[in-house]
Amino acid sequence: MAHKADLLLDFGASLGEISPMIYGHFAEHIGGVYYDGLWVGEDSKVENIRGFRKALVDSFKKISPPVLRWPGGCFAETYDWRDGIGPRENQPERVNWWYSSDHRTESNQVGTHEFLDFCEMVGAEPYFAANMTSVSPLHIRNWVEYVNMPEGLTTLTRERARNGHSAPFNVKYWGIGNENWGGGGQMSPEMCMREYMRYTAVINSLDRGNLNFITCGANGHDVEWTRRILTEWAKTKYHEAPTWGMSVHYYCGTAGNPEDFTRDQWYELLFKADFMQRIVDDHRAAMDEFDPDRKIALVVDEWGCWHKDGTGPSKGYNLFEQQSSMRDAVVAAMTLNIFNNRCDVVKMANVAQLCNNLHSLYLAGGEHFVETPNYHVFDMFKTHQGGKHIAARVRADKMEKDSCRPLSMLSASASEKDGKVTLTLVNLSCDEEAEINLSCAGGAPPGKGTITVLCHQDLHAVNDFETPTRVTPEEKKIDLACSKTITLPKGAVASLILG
Ligand code: AHR
């Protein structure tokens, strides 16, 4: 049985460039993200590059990560950047934000220099999330001075040189605050914006206008937060520091085990993932009331599936670690298609989190390392980065549920770059294969290319240390001049590169 769908690629209806930073990542100091995940230490038996797990560095590089957010998340709210600079053997061990959840301490082996070294290894732009809750604006200003000011200029920049980096790092993206409506100080939107203004005014005095500040946005669909924070923003006539972006965080999940879900839970999660579209549209509509020229970018700097933890290889030792099946890969692909199709609005997004945590691309421990199905999605979608968006109009079967928008059984997005067209597709049905009839307007993609399909007979399938390649994409040649029909297995993600 197959469900039939029509897909029209409208080359004349582009929304512009797909920001590469939509394909961003997030790696917080939490559970096993760093220690025994990304970081194994220079003396480890595990092959490493200056302390970072080599297999992960090599794999991550391949998907061209554009931007990486650090050090939190909530971790940022009690982070003192000075704990993470200087000789590693002298770093203080601290009780960190997550201690009450997992009783693990922070060794500070990965600090500013290590993190920025990792970014350089993999080619990602760093995005620092600064503490706006428990330190002063001066403390953060000093961090910016330490990382960004010219060589030899001040005591702090000379300290940077003594710690191994005389040239400035030029960190451009600075999130000021994280989830200030919650763990980040239980602030009202008005208080959050006043604090943000105070911090950014002070920090901006260092390097006027050259930093991209991101303010704390809403929790999920809390559009009232967005309106109230921007009402406060609009009251300030002379903005010392321009706001580059406003964040929003949205996680979707189900109560069940990520490896053991029912048909209903498959669709329940996909409905929740599809809600991202409303989050983006409704926040932008609220932002437009205050920022009609769209000078402030929408930044979805935490998103992903949040299931019951304890299902990853560490069996609960790594906080929030979960396995990822084809269902999570489908969520990743649907979400990236939503971002591509809203590229006029979403300028950065960061999937949470890179390793041994929520919706991770990697699971690792000791000698073991595995790429999850989510990794393959980012690999298959990477050619969208910086491409010119092509409108992808879908007509497909829909599923209805309560007050949700009907869930289309086909998700698609397309872009063109360097003479090649990338078309990414998701068959949301866990019951039927999809038969997709492709047509074009205002142009046509080159007929020949490749199609890469990520699927598995068993949609619960995961990659683990024992069978690391159970869910692996397969690539074959395609010639659309011969047939305009694309058939996808149930619950499959596909990427066509034409030209
Ligand atoms: O990603 C895990 C946590 O989720 C982050 O620390 C926090 O910002 C969010 O609530």
Coordinates of C-alpha atoms and ligand atoms in Angstrom, one line a residue:
M1 CA 0.0 0.0 0.0
A2 CA 1.2 3.5 -0.8
H3 CA -0.1 6.9 -0.1
K4 CA 0.2 9.3 -3.0
A5 CA 1.5 12.8 -2.8
D6 CA 2.2 15.7 -5.2
L7 CA 5.2 17.8 -4.9
L8 CA 5.7 21.0 -6.9
L9 CA 9.1 22.7 -6.9
D10 CA 8.4 26.4 -7.6
F11 CA 11.8 27.9 -8.6
G12 CA 10.2 31.4 -8.9
A13 CA 9.1 31.5 -5.3
S14 CA 12.3 31.6 -3.3
L15 CA 12.4 33.0 0.3
G16 CA 16.1 33.7 -0.1
E17 CA 19.2 32.2 1.4
I18 CA 19.0 29.3 3.8
S19 CA 21.3 30.5 6.6
P20 CA 24.0 27.8 7.2
M21 CA 23.5 28.4 10.9
I22 CA 20.1 26.7 10.8
Y23 CA 22.3 23.6 10.9
G24 CA 23.8 24.5 14.3
H25 CA 24.5 22.4 17.4
F26 CA 24.6 22.7 21.1
A27 CA 27.0 21.1 23.6
E28 CA 26.4 21.9 27.2
H29 CA 28.4 20.8 30.3
I30 CA 25.9 18.3 31.4
G31 CA 26.0 14.5 32.1
G32 CA 28.2 12.8 29.5
V33 CA 28.3 15.5 26.7
Y34 CA 32.0 16.4 27.4
Y35 CA 33.5 14.0 29.9
D36 CA 33.9 10.6 28.1
G37 CA 31.8 12.1 25.3
L38 CA 33.5 14.8 23.3
W39 CA 36.5 15.0 25.7
V40 CA 38.6 12.0 26.7
G41 CA 41.8 14.0 27.7
E42 CA 45.2 14.1 26.1
D43 CA 46.5 11.1 28.1
S44 CA 43.6 8.8 27.2
K45 CA 44.0 5.5 25.5
V46 CA 41.2 6.6 23.2
E47 CA 42.5 8.2 20.1
N48 CA 42.2 12.0 20.5
I49 CA 43.2 15.3 19.1
R50 CA 44.4 17.5 22.0
G51 CA 42.0 15.8 24.3
F52 CA 39.0 15.6 22.0
R53 CA 37.8 12.2 20.8
K54 CA 39.2 11.9 17.3
A55 CA 36.4 9.7 15.9
L56 CA 33.9 12.4 16.9
V57 CA 36.0 15.2 15.5
D58 CA 36.4 13.4 12.2
S59 CA 32.7 12.6 11.9
F60 CA 31.5 16.0 13.0
K61 CA 33.8 17.8 10.5
K62 CA 32.1 15.9 7.7
I63 CA 28.7 17.5 8.3
S64 CA 30.2 21.1 8.2
P65 CA 28.8 22.2 11.6
P66 CA 28.3 26.0 11.2
V67 CA 27.9 27.0 14.8
L68 CA 28.2 25.4 18.2
R69 CA 26.6 26.8 21.4
W70 CA 28.4 26.5 24.8
P71 CA 28.7 26.1 27.8
G72 CA 24.9 25.9 28.6
G73 CA 22.0 25.8 28.8
C74 CA 21.3 25.9 32.5
F75 CA 25.0 25.1 33.2
A76 CA 25.7 28.7 32.1
E77 CA 23.7 30.1 35.0
T78 CA 26.3 29.2 37.6
Y79 CA 29.4 29.2 35.3
D80 CA 32.4 31.3 36.1
W81 CA 34.6 31.4 33.0
R82 CA 37.7 31.9 35.1
D83 CA 37.4 28.3 36.3
G84 CA 38.2 27.1 32.8
I85 CA 41.3 29.0 31.9
G86 CA 45.0 28.3 32.8
P87 CA 46.8 25.1 33.3
R88 CA 44.4 22.2 33.4
E89 CA 46.0 20.5 36.4
N90 CA 45.1 23.6 38.5
Q91 CA 41.4 23.9 37.4
P92 CA 39.0 23.9 40.3
E93 CA 36.4 21.1 40.7
R94 CA 33.0 22.6 41.2
V95 CA 29.5 21.6 42.0
N96 CA 27.7 22.7 38.9
W97 CA 24.1 23.5 38.0
W98 CA 23.2 19.8 37.4
Y99 CA 24.8 18.4 40.6
S100 CA 21.4 18.0 42.3
S101 CA 20.2 15.9 39.4
D102 CA 23.2 13.6 38.9
H103 CA 25.7 14.2 41.7
R104 CA 28.5 14.7 39.3
T105 CA 31.0 17.6 39.7
E106 CA 32.5 19.7 37.0
S107 CA 36.3 19.3 36.6
N108 CA 36.7 22.3 34.3
Q109 CA 39.0 20.3 32.0
V110 CA 37.2 21.8 29.1
G111 CA 37.2 25.6 29.3
T112 CA 37.4 28.5 26.9
H113 CA 40.6 27.5 25.2
E114 CA 39.7 23.9 24.8
F115 CA 36.2 24.6 23.5
L116 CA 37.5 27.2 21.0
D117 CA 40.1 24.7 19.9
F118 CA 37.4 22.1 19.3
C119 CA 35.4 24.7 17.2
E120 CA 38.5 25.4 15.1
M121 CA 39.1 21.6 14.6
V122 CA 35.6 21.1 13.2
G123 CA 35.2 24.5 11.5
A124 CA 32.3 25.7 13.6
E125 CA 31.6 29.3 14.7
P126 CA 31.5 29.5 18.5
Y127 CA 28.3 30.8 20.2
F128 CA 28.9 31.6 23.9
A129 CA 25.9 31.5 26.2
A130 CA 26.8 33.9 29.0
N131 CA 25.6 33.8 32.6
M132 CA 23.1 36.6 33.2
T133 CA 21.9 35.2 36.5
S134 CA 24.7 34.8 39.1
V135 CA 27.6 37.0 38.0
S136 CA 28.0 40.7 37.2
P137 CA 28.0 42.4 33.8
L138 CA 31.6 43.2 34.4
H139 CA 32.4 39.6 34.8
I140 CA 31.0 38.8 31.3
R141 CA 32.6 42.0 29.9
N142 CA 35.9 40.7 31.1
W143 CA 35.3 37.4 29.4
V144 CA 34.7 39.2 26.1
E145 CA 37.9 41.2 26.7
Y146 CA 39.8 38.0 27.4
V147 CA 38.7 36.3 24.3
N148 CA 38.3 39.1 21.8
M149 CA 40.5 42.1 22.5
P150 CA 43.8 42.7 20.5
E151 CA 47.0 40.9 21.3
G152 CA 49.0 42.4 24.2
L153 CA 46.5 45.2 24.8
T154 CA 45.6 44.5 28.4
T155 CA 46.5 42.3 31.4
L156 CA 43.7 40.0 30.4
T157 CA 44.8 39.6 26.8
R158 CA 48.4 39.0 28.0
E159 CA 47.0 36.3 30.3
R160 CA 45.3 34.8 27.2
A161 CA 48.7 34.7 25.5
R162 CA 50.3 33.0 28.5
N163 CA 47.5 30.4 28.3
G164 CA 48.5 29.6 24.7
H165 CA 46.6 32.0 22.5
S166 CA 48.0 35.4 21.8
A167 CA 45.7 36.3 18.9
P168 CA 42.2 37.3 19.7
F169 CA 39.6 34.5 19.2
N170 CA 37.0 36.9 17.8
V171 CA 33.9 35.2 19.3
K172 CA 31.0 36.9 17.6
Y173 CA 27.8 35.4 19.0
W174 CA 27.0 36.0 22.6
G175 CA 23.8 34.8 24.2
I176 CA 23.1 37.0 27.2
G177 CA 21.1 34.8 29.6
N178 CA 19.5 31.4 29.2
E179 CA 15.9 30.5 30.0
N180 CA 15.6 33.5 32.4
W181 CA 11.9 32.7 32.7
G182 CA 13.0 29.5 34.5
G183 CA 16.3 28.4 35.9
G184 CA 17.9 31.6 34.7
G185 CA 16.6 33.6 37.6
Q186 CA 12.8 33.2 37.4
M187 CA 12.6 36.7 35.8
S188 CA 9.6 38.4 34.3
P189 CA 10.1 39.4 30.7
E190 CA 10.4 43.0 31.8
M191 CA 13.1 42.2 34.3
C192 CA 14.9 40.0 31.8
M193 CA 15.0 42.7 29.1
R194 CA 16.2 45.3 31.7
E195 CA 19.0 43.0 32.8
Y196 CA 19.9 42.2 29.2
M197 CA 20.1 45.9 28.4
R198 CA 22.4 46.4 31.4
Y199 CA 24.7 43.6 30.5
T200 CA 24.9 44.4 26.8
A201 CA 25.4 48.1 27.3
V202 CA 28.5 47.3 29.5
I203 CA 29.8 44.6 27.2
N204 CA 29.2 46.6 24.1
S205 CA 31.5 49.4 25.3
L206 CA 34.4 47.0 24.6
D207 CA 33.9 46.5 20.9
R208 CA 31.0 48.7 19.9
G209 CA 28.6 47.2 17.5
N210 CA 30.8 44.2 16.6
L211 CA 29.2 41.5 18.7
N212 CA 26.0 39.7 17.9
F213 CA 23.9 39.6 21.1
I214 CA 21.1 37.2 21.5
T215 CA 18.4 37.8 24.1
C216 CA 16.5 35.1 26.0
G217 CA 13.3 34.3 24.2
A218 CA 10.3 32.2 25.1
N219 CA 9.7 28.7 26.4
G220 CA 7.9 27.0 23.5
H221 CA 4.8 28.8 22.4
D222 CA 4.8 31.5 25.1
V223 CA 4.2 34.3 22.7
E224 CA 3.3 36.6 25.6
W225 CA 6.9 36.4 26.7
T226 CA 8.0 37.6 23.3
R227 CA 5.5 40.5 23.2
R228 CA 6.3 41.6 26.8
I229 CA 10.1 41.4 26.3
L230 CA 9.9 43.4 23.1
T231 CA 7.5 46.0 24.7
E232 CA 10.3 46.7 27.2
W233 CA 12.9 46.7 24.5
A234 CA 10.9 49.2 22.5
K235 CA 10.7 51.6 25.5
T236 CA 14.4 52.1 25.4
K237 CA 15.0 54.8 22.9
Y238 CA 18.8 54.7 22.6
H239 CA 19.9 51.1 22.4
E240 CA 23.5 50.9 23.4
A241 CA 23.8 47.5 21.9
P242 CA 21.9 46.2 18.9
T243 CA 20.1 42.9 19.4
W244 CA 21.1 40.4 16.7
G245 CA 18.7 37.6 17.8
M246 CA 16.0 36.5 20.0
S247 CA 16.0 32.9 21.1
V248 CA 13.2 30.3 21.6
H249 CA 13.5 26.8 23.0
Y250 CA 11.2 24.0 22.0
Y251 CA 11.5 20.3 22.9
C252 CA 9.1 17.5 21.9
G253 CA 8.8 14.1 23.5
T254 CA 6.6 11.4 24.7
A255 CA 6.4 9.7 28.0
G256 CA 7.4 6.3 26.6
N257 CA 10.8 4.7 25.9
P258 CA 12.3 6.1 22.7
E259 CA 13.0 2.5 21.5
D260 CA 9.7 1.1 22.3
F261 CA 6.8 3.2 21.1
T262 CA 3.4 2.4 19.7
R263 CA 1.9 3.5 16.4
D264 CA 0.0 6.2 18.3
Q265 CA 3.1 7.4 20.0
W266 CA 4.8 7.6 16.6
Y267 CA 2.2 10.1 15.4
E268 CA 1.9 11.8 18.8
L269 CA 5.6 12.8 18.6
L270 CA 5.4 13.9 14.9
F271 CA 2.4 16.2 15.7
K272 CA 4.5 17.7 18.5
A273 CA 7.5 18.1 16.1
D274 CA 5.2 19.7 13.5
F275 CA 4.2 22.3 16.1
M276 CA 7.6 23.9 15.5
Q277 CA 6.0 25.6 12.5
R278 CA 3.5 27.4 14.7
I279 CA 6.2 28.4 17.2
V280 CA 8.2 30.0 14.5
D281 CA 5.3 31.7 12.7
D282 CA 3.6 33.0 15.9
H283 CA 6.8 34.3 17.5
R284 CA 7.8 36.0 14.3
A285 CA 4.3 37.6 14.0
A286 CA 4.7 38.9 17.5
M287 CA 8.2 40.2 16.7
D288 CA 7.0 41.9 13.6
E289 CA 4.8 44.1 15.7
F290 CA 7.9 45.7 17.2
D291 CA 10.5 44.9 14.6
P292 CA 8.8 45.2 11.2
D293 CA 12.0 45.4 9.3
R294 CA 13.1 42.1 10.8
K295 CA 16.4 43.4 12.2
I296 CA 16.2 40.9 15.0
A297 CA 16.7 37.2 13.9
L298 CA 14.7 34.4 15.4
V299 CA 17.1 31.9 16.9
V300 CA 15.8 28.4 17.9
D301 CA 18.9 27.7 20.0
E302 CA 17.5 24.6 21.7
W303 CA 15.3 22.1 20.0
G304 CA 15.0 18.3 19.8
C305 CA 13.3 15.2 21.2
W306 CA 13.3 14.9 25.0
H307 CA 12.4 11.3 25.9
K308 CA 12.8 9.3 29.1
D309 CA 16.5 9.2 29.9
G310 CA 18.4 6.1 30.9
T311 CA 18.0 4.4 27.5
G312 CA 21.5 5.3 26.3
P313 CA 24.6 3.1 26.7
S314 CA 25.5 4.5 30.1
K315 CA 22.1 3.2 31.4
G316 CA 21.3 6.4 33.3
Y317 CA 24.7 7.5 34.5
N318 CA 24.8 10.3 31.8
L319 CA 22.0 12.7 32.7
F320 CA 19.3 12.9 29.9
E321 CA 21.1 10.4 27.7
Q322 CA 18.6 8.7 25.4
Q323 CA 18.7 6.5 22.4
S324 CA 17.5 7.8 19.0
S325 CA 15.5 5.7 16.6
M326 CA 14.2 6.3 13.1
R327 CA 11.4 8.2 14.7
D328 CA 13.9 10.8 16.1
A329 CA 15.6 11.0 12.7
V330 CA 12.2 11.7 11.1
V331 CA 11.6 14.5 13.7
A332 CA 15.1 16.0 12.9
A333 CA 14.4 15.9 9.2
M334 CA 10.9 17.4 9.5
T335 CA 12.3 20.2 11.7
L336 CA 15.1 21.0 9.3
N337 CA 12.5 21.1 6.5
I338 CA 10.4 23.6 8.5
F339 CA 13.5 25.8 9.2
N340 CA 14.4 25.7 5.5
N341 CA 10.9 26.7 4.5
R342 CA 11.0 29.6 7.0
C343 CA 14.6 30.7 6.1
D344 CA 13.3 34.3 5.9
V345 CA 12.6 34.1 9.6
V346 CA 14.9 31.5 11.3
K347 CA 18.5 32.5 11.1
M348 CA 20.1 30.1 13.5
A349 CA 19.0 26.9 15.2
N350 CA 20.9 24.5 17.6
V351 CA 19.8 20.9 18.0
A352 CA 20.2 19.7 21.6
Q353 CA 22.6 18.1 22.3
L354 CA 25.6 16.8 20.4
C355 CA 26.6 13.7 22.3
N356 CA 25.3 11.4 25.0
N357 CA 22.2 13.5 25.7
L358 CA 18.9 14.6 24.2
H359 CA 18.4 13.9 20.4
S360 CA 22.2 13.4 20.1
L361 CA 24.1 12.9 16.9
Y362 CA 26.6 10.7 18.8
L363 CA 26.8 8.2 21.6
A364 CA 30.2 7.5 23.1
G365 CA 31.9 6.0 26.1
G366 CA 35.5 4.6 26.5
E367 CA 36.6 3.1 23.2
H368 CA 33.0 3.1 21.9
F369 CA 31.6 5.6 19.5
V370 CA 28.5 5.5 17.3
E371 CA 26.7 7.9 14.9
T372 CA 22.9 7.9 15.6
P373 CA 20.3 8.2 12.8
N374 CA 20.1 11.9 13.7
Y375 CA 23.7 12.3 12.5
H376 CA 22.8 10.8 9.1
V377 CA 20.0 13.4 8.7
F378 CA 22.4 16.3 9.3
D379 CA 24.8 14.7 6.8
M380 CA 22.0 14.2 4.2
F381 CA 20.8 17.8 4.6
K382 CA 24.1 19.6 4.8
T383 CA 24.1 20.8 1.1
H384 CA 21.1 23.1 2.0
Q385 CA 23.5 25.3 4.0
G386 CA 23.8 28.6 2.3
G387 CA 21.6 27.4 -0.6
K388 CA 18.9 29.5 -2.3
H389 CA 15.5 28.3 -1.1
I390 CA 13.1 26.9 -3.6
A391 CA 9.4 26.7 -2.6
A392 CA 8.3 23.1 -2.2
R393 CA 4.5 22.8 -2.4
V394 CA 3.1 19.6 -1.1
R395 CA -0.3 18.0 -1.5
A396 CA -0.5 14.8 0.5
D397 CA -2.8 12.8 2.9
K398 CA -3.3 14.5 6.2
M399 CA -4.0 13.2 9.7
E400 CA -6.2 15.3 12.0
K401 CA -5.8 15.6 15.8
D402 CA -7.5 17.9 18.3
S403 CA -6.5 21.5 17.8
C404 CA -3.2 20.7 15.9
R405 CA -2.8 21.7 12.3
P406 CA -3.4 18.6 10.1
L407 CA -0.2 16.6 9.8
S408 CA 0.9 16.2 6.2
M409 CA 2.3 12.7 5.5
L410 CA 5.0 14.3 3.3
S411 CA 7.4 17.0 4.4
A412 CA 9.8 18.6 1.8
S413 CA 12.2 21.4 1.3
A414 CA 14.5 22.4 -1.6
S415 CA 17.4 24.7 -2.4
E416 CA 19.9 25.3 -5.1
K417 CA 23.6 26.0 -4.8
D418 CA 26.6 25.8 -7.2
G419 CA 24.4 24.4 -10.0
K420 CA 23.0 21.6 -7.9
V421 CA 19.5 21.2 -6.4
T422 CA 19.0 19.6 -3.0
L423 CA 15.6 18.2 -2.3
T424 CA 14.9 16.6 1.1
L425 CA 11.8 14.5 1.8
V426 CA 10.3 12.8 4.8
N427 CA 7.6 10.1 4.6
L428 CA 5.8 10.7 7.9
S429 CA 3.6 7.6 7.5
C430 CA 4.6 4.6 9.6
D431 CA 2.0 2.6 7.8
E432 CA 2.5 3.1 4.1
E433 CA 5.2 3.9 1.6
A434 CA 4.9 7.2 -0.2
E435 CA 4.6 7.6 -4.0
I436 CA 5.6 11.2 -4.8
N437 CA 4.8 12.8 -8.1
L438 CA 7.2 15.6 -8.8
S439 CA 6.5 18.6 -11.0
C440 CA 8.2 22.0 -11.4
A441 CA 7.4 25.6 -12.2
G442 CA 9.7 28.5 -13.0
G443 CA 12.6 26.2 -13.8
A444 CA 13.6 22.6 -13.4
P445 CA 16.3 20.7 -11.5
P446 CA 18.9 18.8 -13.4
G447 CA 17.5 15.4 -14.2
K448 CA 20.4 13.3 -13.0
G449 CA 21.8 12.9 -9.5
T450 CA 21.8 10.8 -6.4
I451 CA 19.1 9.8 -3.9
T452 CA 20.1 8.9 -0.4
V453 CA 17.5 7.1 1.7
L454 CA 17.6 6.6 5.5
C455 CA 15.1 4.0 6.6
H456 CA 14.7 0.7 8.4
Q457 CA 12.2 -2.0 8.2
D458 CA 11.8 -1.7 12.0
L459 CA 11.1 1.9 12.8
H460 CA 12.3 1.3 16.4
A461 CA 15.8 0.4 15.2
V462 CA 18.7 2.3 16.7
N463 CA 22.5 2.3 16.4
D464 CA 24.3 1.1 19.4
F465 CA 27.8 0.0 20.4
E466 CA 27.1 -3.6 19.4
T467 CA 25.5 -2.7 16.0
P468 CA 26.7 0.7 15.1
T469 CA 25.5 0.7 11.5
R470 CA 22.1 -0.8 11.9
V471 CA 20.5 2.4 10.6
T472 CA 22.6 3.7 7.7
P473 CA 21.6 5.6 4.6
E474 CA 21.9 4.1 1.2
E475 CA 22.8 6.1 -1.9
K476 CA 21.9 5.3 -5.5
K477 CA 21.7 7.1 -8.8
I478 CA 18.5 8.7 -9.9
D479 CA 17.4 10.0 -13.3
L480 CA 14.3 12.2 -13.1
A481 CA 14.2 12.6 -16.8
C482 CA 13.1 9.0 -17.0
S483 CA 10.5 9.1 -14.2
K484 CA 9.1 11.9 -12.1
T485 CA 7.9 9.5 -9.4
I486 CA 9.8 9.0 -6.2
T487 CA 8.9 6.1 -3.9
L488 CA 9.9 6.2 -0.3
P489 CA 9.6 3.5 2.3
K490 CA 7.4 4.1 5.4
G491 CA 9.1 6.4 7.9
A492 CA 11.9 7.3 5.6
V493 CA 14.1 10.4 5.1
A494 CA 15.5 11.1 1.7
S495 CA 17.9 13.5 0.2
L496 CA 18.2 14.1 -3.6
I497 CA 21.2 15.9 -5.0
L498 CA 20.5 16.7 -8.6
G499 CA 23.2 18.1 -11.0
Ligands
AHR1 O1 19.2 20.8 27.1 C1 19.0 20.6 28.4 C2 18.4 21.8 29.2 O2 17.2 22.1 28.6 C3 19.2 23.1 29.0 O3 20.2 23.2 29.9 C4 18.2 24.1 29.3 O4 18.5 25.3 28.7 C5 16.9 23.5 28.8 O5 15.9 23.6 29.8

